[in-house]
Short mmCIF file of C-alpha atoms in Angstrom, two decimals:
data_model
loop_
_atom_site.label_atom_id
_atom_site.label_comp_id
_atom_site.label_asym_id
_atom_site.label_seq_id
_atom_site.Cartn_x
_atom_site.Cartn_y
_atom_site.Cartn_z
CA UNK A 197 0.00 0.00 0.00
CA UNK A 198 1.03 3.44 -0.64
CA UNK A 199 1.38 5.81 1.67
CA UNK A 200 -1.38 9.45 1.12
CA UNK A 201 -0.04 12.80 1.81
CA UNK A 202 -2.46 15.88 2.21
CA UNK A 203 -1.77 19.33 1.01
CA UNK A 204 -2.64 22.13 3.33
CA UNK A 205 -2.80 25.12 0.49
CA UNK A 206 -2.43 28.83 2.19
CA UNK A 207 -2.43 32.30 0.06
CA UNK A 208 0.60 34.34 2.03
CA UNK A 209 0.82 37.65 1.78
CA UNK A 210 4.37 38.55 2.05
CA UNK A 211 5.39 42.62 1.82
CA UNK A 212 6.90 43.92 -1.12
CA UNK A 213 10.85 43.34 -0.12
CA UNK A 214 9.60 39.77 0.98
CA UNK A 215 7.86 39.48 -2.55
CA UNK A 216 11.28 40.18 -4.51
CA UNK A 217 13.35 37.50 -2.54
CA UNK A 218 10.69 35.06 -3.15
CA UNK A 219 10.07 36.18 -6.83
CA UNK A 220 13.69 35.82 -7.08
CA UNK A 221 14.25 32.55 -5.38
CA UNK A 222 11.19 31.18 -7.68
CA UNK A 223 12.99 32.69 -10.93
CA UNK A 224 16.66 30.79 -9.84
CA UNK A 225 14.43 27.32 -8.93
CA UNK A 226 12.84 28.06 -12.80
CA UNK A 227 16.54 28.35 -14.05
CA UNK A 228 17.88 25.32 -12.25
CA UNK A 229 14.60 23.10 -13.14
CA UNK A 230 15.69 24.03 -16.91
CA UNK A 231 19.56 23.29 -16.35
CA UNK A 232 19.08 19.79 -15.06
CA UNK A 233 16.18 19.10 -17.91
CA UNK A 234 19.27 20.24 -20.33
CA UNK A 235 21.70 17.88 -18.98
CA UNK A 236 18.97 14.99 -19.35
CA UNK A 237 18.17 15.68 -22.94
CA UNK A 238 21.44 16.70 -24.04
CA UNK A 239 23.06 13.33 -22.77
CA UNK A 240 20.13 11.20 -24.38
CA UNK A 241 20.08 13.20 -27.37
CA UNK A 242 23.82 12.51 -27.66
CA UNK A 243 22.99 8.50 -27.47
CA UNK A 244 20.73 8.76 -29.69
CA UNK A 245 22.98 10.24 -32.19
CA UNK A 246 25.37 7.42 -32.10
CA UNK A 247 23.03 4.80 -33.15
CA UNK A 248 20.39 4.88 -35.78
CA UNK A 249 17.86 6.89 -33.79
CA UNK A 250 15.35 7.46 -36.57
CA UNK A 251 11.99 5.78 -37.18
CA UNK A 252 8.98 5.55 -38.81
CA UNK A 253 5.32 5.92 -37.41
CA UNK A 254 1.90 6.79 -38.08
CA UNK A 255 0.32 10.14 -36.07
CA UNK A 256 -3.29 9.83 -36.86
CA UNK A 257 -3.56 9.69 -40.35
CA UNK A 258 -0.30 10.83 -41.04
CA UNK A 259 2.98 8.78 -41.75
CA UNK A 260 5.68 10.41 -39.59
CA UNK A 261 9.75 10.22 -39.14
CA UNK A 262 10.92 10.85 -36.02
CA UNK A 263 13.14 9.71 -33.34
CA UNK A 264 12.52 6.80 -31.64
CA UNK A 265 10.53 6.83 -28.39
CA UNK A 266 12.86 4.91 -26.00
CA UNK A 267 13.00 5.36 -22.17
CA UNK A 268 15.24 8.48 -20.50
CA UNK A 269 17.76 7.54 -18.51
CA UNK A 270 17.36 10.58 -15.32
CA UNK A 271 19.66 8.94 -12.50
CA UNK A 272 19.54 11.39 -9.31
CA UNK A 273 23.03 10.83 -8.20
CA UNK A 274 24.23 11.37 -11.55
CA UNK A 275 22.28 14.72 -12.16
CA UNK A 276 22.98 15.87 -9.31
CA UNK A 277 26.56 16.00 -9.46
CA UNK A 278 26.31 17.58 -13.11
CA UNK A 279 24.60 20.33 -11.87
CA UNK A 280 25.55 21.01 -8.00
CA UNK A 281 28.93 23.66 -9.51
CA UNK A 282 25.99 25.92 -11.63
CA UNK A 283 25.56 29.34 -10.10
CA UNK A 284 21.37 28.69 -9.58
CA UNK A 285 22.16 25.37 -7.30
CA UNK A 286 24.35 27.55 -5.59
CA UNK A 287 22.23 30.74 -5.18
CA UNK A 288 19.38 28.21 -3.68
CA UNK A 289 19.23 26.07 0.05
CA UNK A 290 21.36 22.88 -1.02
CA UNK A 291 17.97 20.79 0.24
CA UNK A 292 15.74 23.30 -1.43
CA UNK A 293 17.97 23.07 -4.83
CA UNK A 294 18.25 19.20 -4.25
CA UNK A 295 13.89 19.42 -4.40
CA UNK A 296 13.91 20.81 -7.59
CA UNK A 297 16.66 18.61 -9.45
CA UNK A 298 14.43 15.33 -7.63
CA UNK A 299 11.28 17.22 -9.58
CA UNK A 300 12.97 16.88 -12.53
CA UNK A 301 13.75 13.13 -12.04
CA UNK A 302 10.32 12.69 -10.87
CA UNK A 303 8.86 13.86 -14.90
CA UNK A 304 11.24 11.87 -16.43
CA UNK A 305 10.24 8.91 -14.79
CA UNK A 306 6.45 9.79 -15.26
CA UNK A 307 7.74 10.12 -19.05
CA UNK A 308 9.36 6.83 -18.79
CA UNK A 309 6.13 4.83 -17.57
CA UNK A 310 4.18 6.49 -20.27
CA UNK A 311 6.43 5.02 -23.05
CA UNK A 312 5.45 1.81 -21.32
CA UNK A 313 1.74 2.54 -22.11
CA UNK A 314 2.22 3.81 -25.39
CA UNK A 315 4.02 0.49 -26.69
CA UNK A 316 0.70 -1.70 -24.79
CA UNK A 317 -1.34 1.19 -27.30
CA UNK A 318 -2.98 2.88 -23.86
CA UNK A 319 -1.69 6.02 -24.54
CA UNK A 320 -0.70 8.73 -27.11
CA UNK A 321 2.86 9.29 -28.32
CA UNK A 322 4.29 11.21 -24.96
CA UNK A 323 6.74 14.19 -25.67
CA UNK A 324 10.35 14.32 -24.04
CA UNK A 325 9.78 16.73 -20.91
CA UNK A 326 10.60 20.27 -22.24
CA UNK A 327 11.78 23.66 -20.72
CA UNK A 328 10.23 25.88 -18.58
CA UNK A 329 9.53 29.65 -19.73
CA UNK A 330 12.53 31.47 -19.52
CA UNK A 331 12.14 33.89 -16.56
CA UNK A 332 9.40 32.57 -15.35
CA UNK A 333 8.89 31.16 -11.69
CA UNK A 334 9.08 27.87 -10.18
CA UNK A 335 7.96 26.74 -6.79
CA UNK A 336 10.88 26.54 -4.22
CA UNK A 337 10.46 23.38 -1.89
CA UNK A 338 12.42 22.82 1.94
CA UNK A 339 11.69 19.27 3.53
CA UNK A 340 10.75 19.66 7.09
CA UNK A 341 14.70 18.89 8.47
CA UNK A 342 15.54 22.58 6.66
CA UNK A 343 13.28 24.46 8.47
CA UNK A 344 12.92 25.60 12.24
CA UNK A 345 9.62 26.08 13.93
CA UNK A 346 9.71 29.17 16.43
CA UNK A 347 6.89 31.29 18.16
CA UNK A 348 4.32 30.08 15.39
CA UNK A 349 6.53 31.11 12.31
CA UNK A 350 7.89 28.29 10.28
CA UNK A 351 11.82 29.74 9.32
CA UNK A 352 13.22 28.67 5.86
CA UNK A 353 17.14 28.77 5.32
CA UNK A 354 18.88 30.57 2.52
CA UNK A 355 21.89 29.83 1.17
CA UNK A 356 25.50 31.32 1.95
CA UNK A 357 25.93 33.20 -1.34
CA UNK A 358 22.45 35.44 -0.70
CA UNK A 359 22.22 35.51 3.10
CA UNK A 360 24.81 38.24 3.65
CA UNK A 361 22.76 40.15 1.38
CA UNK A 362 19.40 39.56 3.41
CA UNK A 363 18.44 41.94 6.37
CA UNK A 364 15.73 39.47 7.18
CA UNK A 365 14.61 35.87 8.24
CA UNK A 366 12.85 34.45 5.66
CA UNK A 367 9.92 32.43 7.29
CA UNK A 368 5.96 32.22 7.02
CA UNK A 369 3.42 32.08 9.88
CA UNK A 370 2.12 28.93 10.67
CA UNK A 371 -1.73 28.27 10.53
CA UNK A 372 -3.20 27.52 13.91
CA UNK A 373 -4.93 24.45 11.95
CA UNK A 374 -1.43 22.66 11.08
CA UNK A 375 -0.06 20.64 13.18
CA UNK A 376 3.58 20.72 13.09
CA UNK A 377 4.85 17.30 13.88
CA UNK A 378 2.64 15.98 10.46
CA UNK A 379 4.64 18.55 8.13
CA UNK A 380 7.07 16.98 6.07
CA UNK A 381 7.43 19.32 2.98
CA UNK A 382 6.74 23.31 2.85
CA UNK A 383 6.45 24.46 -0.29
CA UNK A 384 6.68 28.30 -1.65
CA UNK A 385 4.67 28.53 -4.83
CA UNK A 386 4.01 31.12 -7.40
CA UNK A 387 0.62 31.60 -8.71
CA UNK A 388 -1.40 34.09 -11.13
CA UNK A 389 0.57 36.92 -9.23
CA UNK A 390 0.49 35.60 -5.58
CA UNK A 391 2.52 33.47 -3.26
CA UNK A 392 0.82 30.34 -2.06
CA UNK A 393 2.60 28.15 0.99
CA UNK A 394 1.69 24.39 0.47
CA UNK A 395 1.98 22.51 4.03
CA UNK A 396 2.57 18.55 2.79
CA UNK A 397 0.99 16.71 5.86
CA UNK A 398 1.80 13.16 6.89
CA UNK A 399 -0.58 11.53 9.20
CA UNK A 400 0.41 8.35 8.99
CA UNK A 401 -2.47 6.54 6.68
CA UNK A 402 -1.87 4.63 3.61
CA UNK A 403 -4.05 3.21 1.07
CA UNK A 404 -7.18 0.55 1.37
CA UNK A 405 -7.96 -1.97 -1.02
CA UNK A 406 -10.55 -3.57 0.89
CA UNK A 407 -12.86 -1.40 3.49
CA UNK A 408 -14.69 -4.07 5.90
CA UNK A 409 -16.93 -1.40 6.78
CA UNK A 410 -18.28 -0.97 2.86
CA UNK A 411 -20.44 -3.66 0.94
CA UNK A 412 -18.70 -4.38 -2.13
CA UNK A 413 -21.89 -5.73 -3.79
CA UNK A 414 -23.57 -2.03 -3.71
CA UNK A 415 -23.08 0.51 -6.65
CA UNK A 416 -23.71 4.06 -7.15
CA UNK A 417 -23.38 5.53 -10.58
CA UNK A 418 -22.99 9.03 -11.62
CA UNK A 419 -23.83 11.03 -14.86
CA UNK A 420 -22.91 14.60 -15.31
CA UNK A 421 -25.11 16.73 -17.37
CA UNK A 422 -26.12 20.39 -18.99
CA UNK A 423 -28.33 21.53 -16.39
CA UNK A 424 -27.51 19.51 -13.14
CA UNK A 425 -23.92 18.75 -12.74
CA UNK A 426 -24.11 15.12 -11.26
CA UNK A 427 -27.04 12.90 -11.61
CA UNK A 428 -27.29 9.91 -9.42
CA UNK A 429 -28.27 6.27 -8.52
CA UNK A 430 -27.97 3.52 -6.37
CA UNK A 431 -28.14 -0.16 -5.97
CA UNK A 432 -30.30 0.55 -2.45
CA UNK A 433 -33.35 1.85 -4.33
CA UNK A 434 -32.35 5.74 -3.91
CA UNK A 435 -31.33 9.00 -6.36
CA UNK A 436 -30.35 11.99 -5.74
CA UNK A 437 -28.44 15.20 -7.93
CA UNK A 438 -26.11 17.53 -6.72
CA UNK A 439 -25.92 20.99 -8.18
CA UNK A 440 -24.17 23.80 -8.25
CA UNK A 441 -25.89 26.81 -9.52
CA UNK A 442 -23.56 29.67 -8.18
CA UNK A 443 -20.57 28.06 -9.70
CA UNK A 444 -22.25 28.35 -12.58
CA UNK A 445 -23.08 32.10 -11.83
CA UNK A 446 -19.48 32.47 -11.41
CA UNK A 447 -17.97 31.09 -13.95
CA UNK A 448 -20.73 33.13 -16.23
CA UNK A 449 -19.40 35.74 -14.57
CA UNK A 450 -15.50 35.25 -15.23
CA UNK A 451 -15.96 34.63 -19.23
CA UNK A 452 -18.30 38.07 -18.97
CA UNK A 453 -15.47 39.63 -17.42
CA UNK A 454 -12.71 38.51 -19.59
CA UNK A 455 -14.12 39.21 -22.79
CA UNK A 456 -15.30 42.69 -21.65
CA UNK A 457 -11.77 43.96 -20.28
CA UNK A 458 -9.69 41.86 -23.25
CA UNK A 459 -12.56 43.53 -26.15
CA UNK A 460 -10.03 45.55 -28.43
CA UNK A 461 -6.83 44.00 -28.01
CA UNK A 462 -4.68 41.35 -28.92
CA UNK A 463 -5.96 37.62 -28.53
CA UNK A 464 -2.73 36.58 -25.92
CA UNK A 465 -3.60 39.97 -23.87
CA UNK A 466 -2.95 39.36 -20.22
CA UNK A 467 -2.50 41.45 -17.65
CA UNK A 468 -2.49 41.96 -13.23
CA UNK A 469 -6.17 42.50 -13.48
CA UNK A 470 -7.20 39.11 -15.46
CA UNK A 471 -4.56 37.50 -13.00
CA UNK A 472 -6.61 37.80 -10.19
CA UNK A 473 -10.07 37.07 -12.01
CA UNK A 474 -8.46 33.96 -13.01
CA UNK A 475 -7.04 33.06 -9.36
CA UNK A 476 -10.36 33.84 -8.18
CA UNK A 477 -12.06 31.50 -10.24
CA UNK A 478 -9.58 28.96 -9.87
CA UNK A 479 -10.21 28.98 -5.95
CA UNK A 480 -14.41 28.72 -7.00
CA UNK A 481 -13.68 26.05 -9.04
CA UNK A 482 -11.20 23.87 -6.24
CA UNK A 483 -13.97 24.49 -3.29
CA UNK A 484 -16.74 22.92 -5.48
CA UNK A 485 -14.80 20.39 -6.66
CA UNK A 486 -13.94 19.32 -3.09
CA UNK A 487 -17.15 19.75 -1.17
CA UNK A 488 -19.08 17.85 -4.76
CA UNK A 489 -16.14 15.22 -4.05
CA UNK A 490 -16.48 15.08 -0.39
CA UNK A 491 -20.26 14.62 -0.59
CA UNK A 492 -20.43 12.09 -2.73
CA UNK A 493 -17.74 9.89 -0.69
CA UNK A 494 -19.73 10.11 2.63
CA UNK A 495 -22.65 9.15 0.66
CA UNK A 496 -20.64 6.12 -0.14
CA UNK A 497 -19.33 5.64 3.50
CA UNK A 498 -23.11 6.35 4.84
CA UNK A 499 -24.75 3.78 2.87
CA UNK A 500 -21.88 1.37 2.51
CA UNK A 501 -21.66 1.43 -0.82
CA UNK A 502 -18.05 -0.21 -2.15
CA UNK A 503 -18.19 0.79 -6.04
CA UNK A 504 -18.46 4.28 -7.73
CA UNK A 505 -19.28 4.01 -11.02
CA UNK A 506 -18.67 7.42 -13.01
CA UNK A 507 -19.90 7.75 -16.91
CA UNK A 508 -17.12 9.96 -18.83
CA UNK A 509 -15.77 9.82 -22.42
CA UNK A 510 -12.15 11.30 -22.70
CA UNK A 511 -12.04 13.94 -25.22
CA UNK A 512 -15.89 14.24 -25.49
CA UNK A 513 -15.26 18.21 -24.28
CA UNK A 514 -13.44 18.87 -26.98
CA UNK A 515 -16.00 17.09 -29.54
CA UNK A 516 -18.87 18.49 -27.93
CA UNK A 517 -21.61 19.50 -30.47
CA UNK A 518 -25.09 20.41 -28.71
CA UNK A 519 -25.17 24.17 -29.73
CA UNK A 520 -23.09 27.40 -28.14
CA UNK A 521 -24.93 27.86 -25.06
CA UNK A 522 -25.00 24.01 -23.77
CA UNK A 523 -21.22 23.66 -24.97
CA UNK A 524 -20.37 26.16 -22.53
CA UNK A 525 -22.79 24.94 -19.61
CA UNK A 526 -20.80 21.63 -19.75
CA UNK A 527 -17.04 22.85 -20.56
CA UNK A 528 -17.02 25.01 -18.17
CA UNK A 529 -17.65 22.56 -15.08
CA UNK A 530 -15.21 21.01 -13.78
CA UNK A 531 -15.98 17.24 -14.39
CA UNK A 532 -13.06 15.94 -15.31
CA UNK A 533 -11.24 17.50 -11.72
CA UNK A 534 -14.24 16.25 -9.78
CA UNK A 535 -13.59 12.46 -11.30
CA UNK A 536 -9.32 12.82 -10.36
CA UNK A 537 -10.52 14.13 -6.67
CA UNK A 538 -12.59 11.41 -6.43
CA UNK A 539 -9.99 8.60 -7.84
CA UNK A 540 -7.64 10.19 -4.80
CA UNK A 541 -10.35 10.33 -2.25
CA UNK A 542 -11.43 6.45 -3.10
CA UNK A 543 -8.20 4.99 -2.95
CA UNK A 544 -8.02 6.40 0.56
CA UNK A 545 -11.44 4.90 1.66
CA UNK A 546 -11.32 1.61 0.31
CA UNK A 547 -13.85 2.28 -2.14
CA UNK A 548 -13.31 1.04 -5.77
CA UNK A 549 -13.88 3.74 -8.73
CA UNK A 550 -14.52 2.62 -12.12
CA UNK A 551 -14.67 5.42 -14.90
CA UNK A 552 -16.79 3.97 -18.30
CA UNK A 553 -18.25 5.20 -21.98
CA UNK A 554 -21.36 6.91 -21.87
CA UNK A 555 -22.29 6.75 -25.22
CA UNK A 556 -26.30 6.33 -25.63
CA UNK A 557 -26.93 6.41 -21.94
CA UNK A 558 -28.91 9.52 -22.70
CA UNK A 559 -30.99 8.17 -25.89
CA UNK A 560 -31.68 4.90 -24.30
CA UNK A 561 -34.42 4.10 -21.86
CA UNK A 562 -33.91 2.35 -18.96
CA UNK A 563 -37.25 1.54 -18.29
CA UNK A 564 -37.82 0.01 -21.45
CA UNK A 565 -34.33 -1.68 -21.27
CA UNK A 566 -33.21 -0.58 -24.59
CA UNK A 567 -29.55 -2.14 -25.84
CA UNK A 568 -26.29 0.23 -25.44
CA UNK A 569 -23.92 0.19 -28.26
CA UNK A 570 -20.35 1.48 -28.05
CA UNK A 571 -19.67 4.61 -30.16
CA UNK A 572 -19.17 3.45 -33.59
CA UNK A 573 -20.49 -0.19 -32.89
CA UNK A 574 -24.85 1.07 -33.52
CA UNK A 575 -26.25 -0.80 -36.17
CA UNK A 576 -28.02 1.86 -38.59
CA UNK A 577 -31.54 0.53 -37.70
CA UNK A 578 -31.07 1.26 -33.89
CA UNK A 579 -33.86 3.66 -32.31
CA UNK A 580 -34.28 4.21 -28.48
CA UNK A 581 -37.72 3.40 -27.21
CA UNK A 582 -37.81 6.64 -25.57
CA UNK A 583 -37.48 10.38 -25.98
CA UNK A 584 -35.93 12.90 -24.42
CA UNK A 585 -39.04 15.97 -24.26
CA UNK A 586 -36.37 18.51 -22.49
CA UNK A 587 -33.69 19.23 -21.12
CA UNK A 588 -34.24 17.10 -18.11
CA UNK A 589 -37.21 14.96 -18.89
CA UNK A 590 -37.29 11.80 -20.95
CA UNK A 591 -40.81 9.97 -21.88
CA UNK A 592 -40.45 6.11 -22.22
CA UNK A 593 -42.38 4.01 -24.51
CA UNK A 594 -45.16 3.57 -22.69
CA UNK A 595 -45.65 7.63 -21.94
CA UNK A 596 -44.40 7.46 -18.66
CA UNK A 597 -42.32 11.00 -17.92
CA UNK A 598 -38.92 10.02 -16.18
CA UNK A 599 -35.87 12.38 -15.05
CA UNK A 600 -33.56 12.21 -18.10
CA UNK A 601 -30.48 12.72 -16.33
CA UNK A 602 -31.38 10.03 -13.76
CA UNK A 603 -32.43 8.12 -16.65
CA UNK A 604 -28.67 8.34 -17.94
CA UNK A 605 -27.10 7.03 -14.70
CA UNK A 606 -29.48 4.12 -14.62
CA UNK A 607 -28.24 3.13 -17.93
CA UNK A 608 -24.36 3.89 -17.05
CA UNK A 609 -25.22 1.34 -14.30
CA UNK A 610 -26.40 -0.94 -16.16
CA UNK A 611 -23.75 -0.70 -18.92
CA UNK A 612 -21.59 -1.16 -15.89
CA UNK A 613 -23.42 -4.86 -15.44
CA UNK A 614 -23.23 -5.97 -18.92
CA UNK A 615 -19.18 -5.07 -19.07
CA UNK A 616 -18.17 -6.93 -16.01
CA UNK A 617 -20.79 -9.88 -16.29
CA UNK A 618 -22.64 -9.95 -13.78
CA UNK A 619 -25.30 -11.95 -12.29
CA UNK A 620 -28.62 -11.67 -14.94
CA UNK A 621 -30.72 -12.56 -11.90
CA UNK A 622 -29.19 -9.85 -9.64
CA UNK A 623 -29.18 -7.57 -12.40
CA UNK A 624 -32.90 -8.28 -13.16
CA UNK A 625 -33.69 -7.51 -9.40
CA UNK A 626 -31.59 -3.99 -9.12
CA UNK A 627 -33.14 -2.76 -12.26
CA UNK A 628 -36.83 -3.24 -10.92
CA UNK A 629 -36.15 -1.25 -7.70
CA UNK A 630 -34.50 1.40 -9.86
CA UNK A 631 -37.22 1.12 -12.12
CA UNK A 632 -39.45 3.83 -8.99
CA UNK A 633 -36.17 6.13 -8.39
CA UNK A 634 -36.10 7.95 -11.99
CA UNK A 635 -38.81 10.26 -11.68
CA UNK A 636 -38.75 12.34 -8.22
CA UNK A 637 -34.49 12.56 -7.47
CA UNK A 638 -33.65 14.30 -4.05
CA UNK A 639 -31.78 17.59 -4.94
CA UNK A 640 -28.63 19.07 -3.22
CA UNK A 641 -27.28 22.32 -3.47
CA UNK A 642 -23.41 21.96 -2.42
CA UNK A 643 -23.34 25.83 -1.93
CA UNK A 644 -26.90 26.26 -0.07
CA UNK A 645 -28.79 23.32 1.51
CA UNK A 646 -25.33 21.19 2.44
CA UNK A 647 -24.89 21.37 6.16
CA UNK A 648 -20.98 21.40 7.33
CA UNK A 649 -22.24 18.50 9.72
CA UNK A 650 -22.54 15.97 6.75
CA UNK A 651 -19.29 17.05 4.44
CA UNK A 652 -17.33 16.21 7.72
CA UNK A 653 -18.76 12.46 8.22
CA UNK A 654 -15.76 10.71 7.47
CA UNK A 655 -14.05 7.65 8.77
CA UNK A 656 -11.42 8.71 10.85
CA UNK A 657 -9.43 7.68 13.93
CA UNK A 658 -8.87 9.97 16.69
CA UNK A 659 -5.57 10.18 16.26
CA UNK A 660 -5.75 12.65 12.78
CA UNK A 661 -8.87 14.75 14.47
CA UNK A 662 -6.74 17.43 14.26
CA UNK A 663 -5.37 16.94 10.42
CA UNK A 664 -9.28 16.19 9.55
CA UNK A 665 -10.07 19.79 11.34
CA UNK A 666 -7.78 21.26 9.08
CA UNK A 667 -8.28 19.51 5.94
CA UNK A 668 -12.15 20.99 6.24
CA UNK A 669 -11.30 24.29 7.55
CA UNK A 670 -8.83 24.54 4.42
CA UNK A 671 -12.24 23.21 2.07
CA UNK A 672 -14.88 25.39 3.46
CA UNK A 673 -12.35 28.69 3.67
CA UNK A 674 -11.32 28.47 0.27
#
């Protein structure tokens, strides 16, 4: 089992000499990130050139030559003697300097297990990891052994080579909801203008594959739709959506914003003001993504339910087609983050996530159990029993007026069924209780009607109460 780390995330506001050392020490971190990605590349491009590097390959429906796509070697010990003489390792903290060359090592190996996937045909071609923007900023890590905890302040070391220029201790106050003894990283990061502190937290509890506490036999499936954001069902007879109608407000809001201020100018326009709008929205966006994710665990947890089943075709954003207002209703939420939250908050619980095609779940009718097809795979004859009326009704074939998002989940349950073969019998059975759950669904507000009471009903041992405390104080803050 693996071991989970939480990030504490904190906007600091530092004062303006306290911005220029960090904007400086951010801008040397960026410079030694692209150093150590140069000695990488240079020494495999250098390999490559002594052997006969070149191939030929097919990139959609053109034929390509190109390099071959071969593993990286990025050895640590190696790199880190190649670069520990340049003027940037030297101008950071050794440990802080030793973070970033490990970041480095760290995308080459992600690089590395994607070649992996691309040869089993999982994946797309991966690209070599590239360079950073020149001058830009990276984020400048100290392990917990670096840094000094005094009078609530958390003090980060410098290096020799700037600290005689300093007439200040570079350090950052430490929220009264982390707990000290769980930090093990504190990270300074740059971002849309500000300074963010990142508090890695340890508290000691690794991954489940099996939760004793969960029924592994119960499912609830999720669709995600135009006009409410998740739609779901479960195997105990229930549905329910959650909705978020003032993200949607502000995210309206942000695109009304950006177009008015950028109306007249250049395309790539960007300036302090969009910054902000931007980090704003970004923060919107990351609270409804947690408190969407963190409701839809407990549910889990509360009804014991051991499989999440989520409906979601990768790329379908981009090939979206159902007309200029709806494209932007569902592009605009944040679907794809909610199912990556969830994948992290599963693993910790025990509970198993499974992420399928959706295709036809909306035209078919559950009631009438009409056949799904895979994209590409419906025989020209096909056509669903039912209709959908509006946007979120759907009349069956016998005139009965169902939910049509609930409808949808039904079906991605079902499709669920027929991929993993499962039991006809039970099948038969789940789909008649389901068969009174598509027409009346509970609704939840995760901004209005969601008390704080429920979003914090989590397993936990009493031993990380005060971690948990944090985690939800960071959630509901943000």
């Amino acid at each position: 089992m693996s071991q989970i780390f939480r990030t504490i995330t904190v906007r600091e506001k530092f004062n303006d000499v306290e911005k220029d050392f960090w904007s400086s020490q951010c801008k040397i971190s960026n410079s030694l990130f692209n150093v150590a990605i140069y000695q990488i590349r240079q020494a495999h491009f250098e390999k490559l050139n002594k052997s006969d590097s070149f191939a030929t390959y097919w990139r959609g429906d053109e034929f390509r030559k190109g390099r071959k796509l071969v593993r990286i070697k990025a050895n640590y010990p190696e790199l880190y003697h190649q670069v520990k003489s340049n003027s940037n390792y030297k101008a950071l903290h050794s440990q802080a300097a030793q973070q970033t060359i490990k970041s480095v090592t760290e995308s080459f190996s992600s690089f590395n297990e994607l070649v992996s996937l691309f040869f089993k045909g999982e994946v797309d071609r991966p690209s070599v990891p590239r360079y950073r923007k020149s001058g830009g900023m990276y984020s400048v890590t100290y392990p917990v052994q670096a840094t000094r905890f005094i009078d609530g302040w958390a003090i980060l070391p410098v290096s020799q080579s700037v600290k005689h220029d300093l007439f200040f201790e570079p350090k950052v106050k430490i929220p009264d909801f982390v707990d000290t003894n769980l930090v093990r990283e504190i990270r300074i990061r740059p971002s849309r203008g500000e300074f963010w502190v990142d508090w890695v937290c340890d508290d000691g509890k690794e991954e489940q594959e099996v939760n004793r506490d969960l029924n592994y036999g119960q499912y609830l499936a999720i669709d995600h739709g135009v006009k409410f954001w998740l739609s779901c069902v479960t195997s105990r007879g229930k549905s329910f959506i959650v909705e978020a109608p003032p993200l949607k407000t502000q995210l309206h809001y942000y695109r009304d914003k950006v177009a008015s201020h950028k109306k007249g100018k250049p395309d790539k326009y960007w300036d302090e003001y969009l910054d902000s709008l931007a980090a704003k929205r970004n923060l919107q966006v990351r609270d409804a993504v947690n408190k969407a994710a963190r409701f839809i665990i407990n549910r889990c947890l509360k009804d014991k339910i051991g499989n999440l089943i989520v409906g979601w075709n990768e790329g379908n954003k981009q090939k979206i087609s159902l007309g200029k207002k709806n494209n932007y209703e569902v592009v605009s939420m944040p679907t794809a983050r909610l199912i990556r939250r969830l994948e992290e908050l599963s693993k910790e619980y025990g509970i198993r996530l499974h992420v399928i095609s959706e295709e036809y779940t909306s035209k078919a009718s559950f009631s009438d159990r009409d056949e799904l097809h895979n994209l590409g795979e419906k025989p020209l004859t096909w056509k669903p029993s039912g209709k959908r009326t509006t946007r979120d009704t759907y009349r069956t074939k016998s005139g009965l007026t169902v939910h049509a998002d609930i409808n949808a989940a039904a079906n991605i349950l079902r499709r669920f069924f027929q991929l993993n073969g499962l039991s006809k019998l039970k099948a038969q059975l789940l789909f008649k209780k389901l068969d009174g759950v598509l027409t009346d669904p509970k609704r939840y507000s995760i901004f209005c009607n969601m008390k704080k009471k429920y979003r914090k009903q989590t397993l936990r041992s009493p031993a990380r109460v005060r971690l948990s405390a944090s985690l939800d104080h960071v959630v509901t803050s943000v």
